[in-house]
Amino acid sequence: MPERSTIYEVARQSGVSTATVSRVMGNGTGFSEATRTRVLAAAAELDWFPSGTARGLASRRNGIIGLLFPDLGSSDDLEVESPLYVDQVIRGAESAATADGDAVLIAATRGASGRALALAVASKCDGLVVVARALNESDLATLAQRVPVVVLSDQVGRRTNVDAVGVDNRSGLRGLVAHLTSVHGYTDLAFVGGPADSPDSIERFAAFRQGVAAAGLHAPRAPDADGGFTEGGGARAVADLLDRRSDQGRTPPRAIVCGNDEMAVGALGVLSSQHLHVPGDVAVTGFDDLAIARHVRPSLTTVAQPIREIGAEAVRAVVARLADGAAQRRSVVLPTRVVLRSSCGCTHGHGHRETAAGDEQQTSRAGSRA
Amino acid sequence: MPERSTIYEVARQSGVSTATVSRVMGNGTGFSEATRTRVLAAAAELDWFPSGTARGLASRRNGIIGLLFPDLGSSDDLEVESPLYVDQVIRGAESAATADGDAVLIAATRGASGRALALAVASKCDGLVVVARALNESDLATLAQRVPVVVLSDQVGRRTNVDAVGVDNRSGLRGLVAHLTSVHGYTDLAFVGGPADSPDSIERFAAFRQGVAAAGLHAPRAPDADGGFTEGGGARAVADLLDRRSDQGRTPPRAIVCGNDEMAVGALGVLSSQHLHVPGDVAVTGFDDLAIARHVRPSLTTVAQPIREIGAEAVRAVVARLADGAAQRRSVVLPTRVVLRSSCGCTHGHGHRETAAGDEQQTSRAGSRA
DNA sequence: TTGTAGGCGTTATCAT
DNA sequence: ATGATAACGCCTACAA
């Protein structure tokens, strides 16, 4: 690395002050066209461009939005590929950030070192998006009084008094359960949830109970949960569920509602290996509507949520807060939508690219609200 | 936001100099335990932690590694979900970066604004990882003389004299073609490539030709390419290929080798809708070994490449360069591996989670090299 | 072990 | 339209 040149060299080389160079490089105005040309020429010649770091210090604006997410990866192959959800959030955040002229700084909070990492990231950002479970609520609050923070869970946001972006888990899942009970007439439903500390999973289970109860059926008190929102997790949970039922001399549930698509895929695998036909013997549903839901056989009935949009909306919220400052807590709840395919028992075209529902399509919408 | 306090307040509050506060906050040593306690207490009380930006300016180390990737998204749903490759690279980069104590700043270079965005990002980072096609080679060179850069393509790295991380596309694809020709005896193979400017796609096609020629068969001069490494792109390319063949009064190829898994999935869809059986009528293969390759039916024979590892290795390379400084260009080539499943015509267990090959498994390895 | 003081590379304020 | 010149918040010799 040759000695990096600074704004001083450029100023001298172009015969103006550093202030003027700064003006030319910034979006600002306040210089003649001739000056602009000379400065740019000098910059090009010296192969210089302004230091984002110095610029950030001086202007109190780094052009960086941080994104903290929980590290769900492990060494197990099946688990590792799992966090497609986070990948989508990252994509959405990136795109909204770029639209606003800043970049996204990502970091996974691994276990105990979470707080330190979070501080390190926060200290470089103008604002922060925090995926649910990436941070405990106390640390969340700490960060929130330093930079604008938006948490990806309406629930958590409410508790910590932090801006939030979430989805309407309840409507989605209730719609799904209503479909299973009313249209297909299933009466023995089981819920296989994700991590017990996932706000989304908790909300989905609550909605599941409501839906089941609303249909006049017996609602289980706790989900058949497992450690992860993963294919492996789903497989293990369903295997356990089946074992337990078998030990009790009971038959498998008529329908298994899973916490997300990946778990549902795991469920499909276990059921298939136990020679239980889906949806003939057991119906299965997911949540998320990832690409895999279309590709797996039978194709997966699920609840779609706009994951990329969640990430994008969160960044927009941070940016808005950056501009606004005061104003009371804001919360955005994005809509979900039931997507009917084959795994619930619906039958329709099985073309490779059939998409979504038909008659029974359900849509639940909720706008943003204060 | 209440007035943020600075190192000065903390110094005063704890009765030491700012230098000492700095020492306590940095990993450094050079202070008594008692001092440390007092400083930490003051920091906690004032609810202060050091500004990463200021720290970066002063220490010339931001703790940020940049990651530039091409924006392959579009508004088309099928295309949008596509860049699973990049998602994996991001994950790998993040994990290696965190291990080294820094975070990853990501940005997608969209079209013409690419250069400006790249400079903005580079000006905030200690080093940069650039995914192939994210930047033209000229801009790549510009950045490389400012911060350490590692490009994700051995080919590009060689041309621009920049450190690189790549995979052994050739061995993988040659192994695949050898399998198709020798084991299955296919003689009419077609190649459906990705974007014409993708170094990976180019290399894979070159290897395809070699492999076909080595089997004494006629090698096409150009791939049946399409705009994107996407499911939609694969579908369109294969549909075109089939149409063209049909117009010429020819039968479909006996095997279609696709540029990546997503294109292969698109191929599967088109073939199915045209009532061509895979692998009975036409064999199909992919590249990458994404999760979807296991889930799609028939399961996809493909070439595995360690995508996450690519991202991780790239970050390690820039970190190494950060420490080293001089030293000549380095290039790491990661191994690929043929993974045999059903879509090539191999038959074996169809359990939902069957993984990879059996007898015919091929492995090609290549260590790192100067 | 601790303090002093001079940067780090820009931006922003106030003049001119 | 342009120039001085303080910040910006911290690190790091150099001294003590």
CSV table of C-alpha atoms in Angstrom, one decimal, chain A residues 3 20-21 43 55 81 132 228 234 237 328 341 351:
chain,number,residue,atom,x,y,z
A,3,GLU,CA,1.2,6.2,1.2
A,20,THR,CA,-13.7,23.2,-1.1
A,21,VAL,CA,-12.6,19.7,-1.8
A,43,ALA,CA,-8.6,13.5,-6.9
A,55,ARG,CA,-16.2,11.5,7.3
A,81,GLU,CA,-28.5,-24.3,6.0
A,132,ALA,CA,-35.6,-11.4,17.5
A,228,GLY,CA,-34.5,-25.3,16.3
A,234,GLY,CA,-38.8,-30.7,12.7
A,237,ALA,CA,-40.0,-33.3,17.0
A,328,GLN,CA,-43.4,7.9,20.0
A,341,ARG,CA,-50.9,-26.5,-2.0
A,351,GLY,CA,-47.6,-28.7,-12.4
